[in-house]
Amino acid sequence: MLALQIWLVKALLIFLTTESIGELLDPCGHIDPESPIIQRGSNFTAVCVLKEKCMDYFHVNANYIIWKTNHLTVPKEQYTVINRTAASVTFTNVVSPNLQLTCNILTFGQIEQNVYGITVLSGFPPEKPKNLNCIVNEGRKMMCQWDPGRETYLETNFTLKSEWATEKFDDCKTKPDTPNSCLVDYSPVYFVNIEVWVEAENALGNITSDHINFDPIDKVKPNPPRNLSVSNSEELSSILKLTWINPSINSVIRLKYNILYRTKDASTWSQIPPEDTASTRSSFTVQDLKPFTEYVFRVRCMKEDGKGFWSEWSEDASGITYEDRPSKAPSFWYRINPSHSHSYRSVQLIWKTLPPFEANGKILDYEVTLTRWKSYLQNYTVNDTKLTVNLTNDRYTATLTARNIVGKSDTSILTIPAYDFQGKLMESKCYLITVTPVYANGPGSPESTKAYLKQAPPSKGPTVRTKKVGKNEAVLEWDQLPVDVQNGFIRNYTIFYRTIIGNETAVNVDSSHTEYTLSSLTSDTLYMVRMTAYTDEGGKDGPEFTFTTPKFAQGEIEAIVVPVCLAFLLTTLLGVLFCFNKRDLIKKHIWPNVPDPSKSHIAQWSPHTPPRHNFNSKDQMYSDGNFTDVSVVEIEANDKKPFPEDLKSLDLFKKEKISTEGHSSGIGGSSCMSSSRPSISSSDENESTQNTSSTVQYSTVVHSGYRHQVPSVQVFSRSESTQPLLDSEERPEDLQLVDNVDSSDGILPRQQYFKQNCNQPETCPDISHFERSKQVSSGNEEDFMRLKQQQISNQNSQSCASGQMKMFQEVSAADAFGPGTEGQVERFETVGIEAAIDEGMPKSYLPQTVRQGGYMPQ
Amino acid sequence: MRARLTRRTLFSLVLGLLLLSTAAAMRGCMGPYQHLLSQLQRQAHLTEDTSSLLEPYIHLQGLNTPILRGSCTEHPGAFPSKDALRGLSKRSFLRTVNATLDRVLKGLVALQKQLLNNDLKELETARQNIQGIRNNIHCMSWLLGGSSETAEPMQTGPGSWLQLTSTLDVFQAKLEGCRFLRGYHRFMGSVGWVFREWGESPSRSRRHSPRWALHKGVRRTRLFRRGKRPVPRGQLPW
């Protein structure tokens, strides 16, 4: 009961106290927002709202509000009175990380009283964590690190998240003092890829880093190799063998190593080439070490493929290489002590201990031998570095070797002169004077110098010779004078050189040189050179030497000849290229195509369908585009046949329309190098039939060529007939003879007509056919035809077509009709000439000619 | 028209969810096939080593005598044999290994209870390694175009698994644990053998094309007809 009363009293007391404090602490207003966190550099507005009760009590309103930041009054310009109870203040570009903002009022118009206060925090949202990386220290848990970005000035939490494909691991939250790393609390599982990322979060936002996905085995930092030990080899004094125990992770992964070594006293480390330690091992033999030298080693390891991290260095371990025989003989000297005896003298031999790098081991003792003359030999084995012996006054030779466990050093030899030794120094002789200091513990380093008792000029001058001779320069060289002829210190050389007619020029050269270059020489000139060596006492000339500078510098001739040759070659090449491009033209001029009859065949024989020509159609006439051809038509003109018959045949022929091209054939049409256009055909079928029995039949070679090959030049072949005309055509000289004979027999001579497309000038030169034709056709008009030929030749370069046609007409008129018919021929100038065909003359041929690429029956 | 639109929306939603779930499920399965296979091979190599678990167990349980070691033999049929595993298709093999390891995990939990206060840290390491293997099997199954859990694995003999019931005395329980671990190591050795065969025999791996290969448009010809494939005991078709 009593306890209850006490409890009630206590409760009442607490209630009253709390109520009174509440009244006392009840502010007159508040600031909104309460705990603002803003981004640095942004604007901020706070509103102070007063309570009505306070306003009445203190007789204030919002106009009486005063804002203060860190106890400093904010200028009134930043205030805004919203209403009677509220006023705001605005701050622009807030950069202060921590701002104490208070709302105050002037009570009773003069007493400033604090109403409310807040703390404004400013900062930045977290940046995206970068460079996230993890490390797995062997036997420990995985730790990840990252770059958290700029300072946020706010409390920022970093959380490391990790997961497998099938499992999510606990988050790893950073500690405030290490916001850029986190040690996960689970052991990593090797050979399972894990995905890791970081999330950063503060009051202004959150952001996630890039995810990284890796196998923890690729992030391992192994423990260092342990129990490193070093052992040497008695067989080889230059090697040391290291052995160690690999870290336990070696059972999971293969390792590679770095091995550093240095001598005990050195400060810098040398490294074994990494390629020699790139695979798992537990020992390594280091070579090329100095004998009997202490070396210090350390080793570290990492995953063999280079993924992961190097371990820490192992503990240092040292070892000494095995001994080797001393690499150098100890230097020694002697000291002759005063002696009371005249026949003996006390000689003390002194030497220094070898430094470790020459001793190559522990020196066990020294062996000294003393030889008088060559017979008497005394051996001593000494542990000390000096030996005192009593020697006679004779000359002695002393030798000294140092010995260690492996072997002896080379021998040092010392001559102890005889007691009465007196040196006789000569002039002009070079002496090497050596002074060896002798200290209490042995001799010091000797110093030597050369000296002359008295110098003299050299007894012989240097022999100079040329090393290299150029157009305008020459390199001279010489040998140093032997000591025996120097007679003193050679101070300098002087080179004298001159031409036969020129003055001598002298050049001084330092005595240390053995080579000098003479420049500004004249080309193709004989020079004489001699050289003098000088000592302090004078000089001595050497033998004179002559040389001739070449006319041309090296490469000068080549510089001229090569461009000329190149230009010639280029010109030749261009000529060849030109000829190659114009080979068709050249060929036409020099080697006209001669059809090979043996390769000919008759593609189509069309006696029943005479070829049709549309002489009015230019397209048809030139349809194949080949204008280089010449068709030769041989006709036999029968002077007995009246001319009107010829006109009849012409009319008949005009009625024929040659419709086929390319491989048409005609009777009696002889062609050579003609186009694919159809040759002239007989005037009608009957005539053809009749003529076939007695005339040579020619055909045109098919365009398509042999087995579909396109022939380069279209040729005409003929039939297998053995008609005389064919023979004469193949042998024009025979033809000429025969025709002459025929002509003398009263038979009209055969006339050869040319069909030549003259749109291409290169076809024009084939005038020999024409000449031949003229000879055959009319021997008595030979002179006339030659004149015509000359005219045609002159016109070739102008208008071949018209020239040819004119020629053709004149020839035709002269041959076929004779001079008396010239006027009639003129009437047919547009259609050419056709010889009359006598039905009774089976050997006649239907002549044909062409006008502007077409054939015209006449 | 409206119903059609609704159906289309629903279909898109389902497809999207499916893709999202697939992407989420495969998060972490980044490695290519060969890398994953190499990881599995090395995991199997690690876990087949008896020094990783059995030997510490034997020493801890006082079974390190020749006689007791001789008694510590694997229960016949407790784990799939090597021949049985080699006869499985890739997918079936993965499913079987996954299911077997799941039961091994349960066995390890039982062993841990048996050990009571005797802490055997190798048990926890083994558990984590097995989880890692299962994760890789999961990824490999996905690469092969399936799941390691969607079908029933090969069955083992009834009652052959570790049963540390209260009826067993302490010695028998220790021996059972030893025999269980012996079987586990042997099984992992067999698993490693098969994984190495995968790496050595490209033709065998064609039986199920990796998903990455299928993604590249590679169409493999099925070399074996399902009916002619050697089916071990209890194996269910994929």
Coordinates of C-alpha atoms in Angstrom, one line a residue, chain A residues 163-167 187 189-193 195 211 213 215 251-253, chain B residues 25 27-30 35 39 42-43 46 128-129 131-132 135-136 138-139:
Chain A
E163 CA 25.7 -13.1 -56.3
W164 CA 26.0 -16.3 -58.3
A165 CA 23.6 -17.3 -61.0
T166 CA 21.9 -19.4 -58.4
E167 CA 22.6 -17.7 -55.1
S187 CA 34.9 -17.5 -48.3
V189 CA 34.6 -20.4 -54.0
Y190 CA 37.0 -20.9 -56.8
F191 CA 36.0 -21.8 -60.3
V192 CA 32.6 -20.2 -60.0
N193 CA 31.9 -16.9 -61.6
E195 CA 29.0 -11.0 -60.1
H211 CA 28.8 -5.0 -62.5
N213 CA 31.8 -10.8 -63.2
D215 CA 36.1 -16.2 -61.2
S251 CA 47.2 -27.5 -55.3
V252 CA 44.5 -25.5 -57.2
I253 CA 46.4 -23.4 -59.6
Chain B
A25 CA 18.0 -16.5 -63.9
R27 CA 22.6 -13.5 -64.3
G28 CA 26.1 -14.5 -63.5
C29 CA 26.3 -17.1 -66.3
M30 CA 28.7 -15.0 -68.2
H35 CA 35.3 -21.7 -69.8
Q39 CA 35.6 -24.7 -64.4
R42 CA 38.6 -28.3 -62.2
Q43 CA 35.9 -28.3 -59.5
L46 CA 39.3 -30.5 -56.5
Q128 CA 30.4 -24.3 -50.6
N129 CA 32.3 -26.1 -53.3
Q131 CA 27.1 -25.2 -54.2
G132 CA 29.5 -23.7 -56.7
N135 CA 25.8 -23.2 -59.9
N136 CA 28.0 -24.0 -62.8
H138 CA 22.9 -24.6 -63.7
C139 CA 24.8 -22.3 -66.1

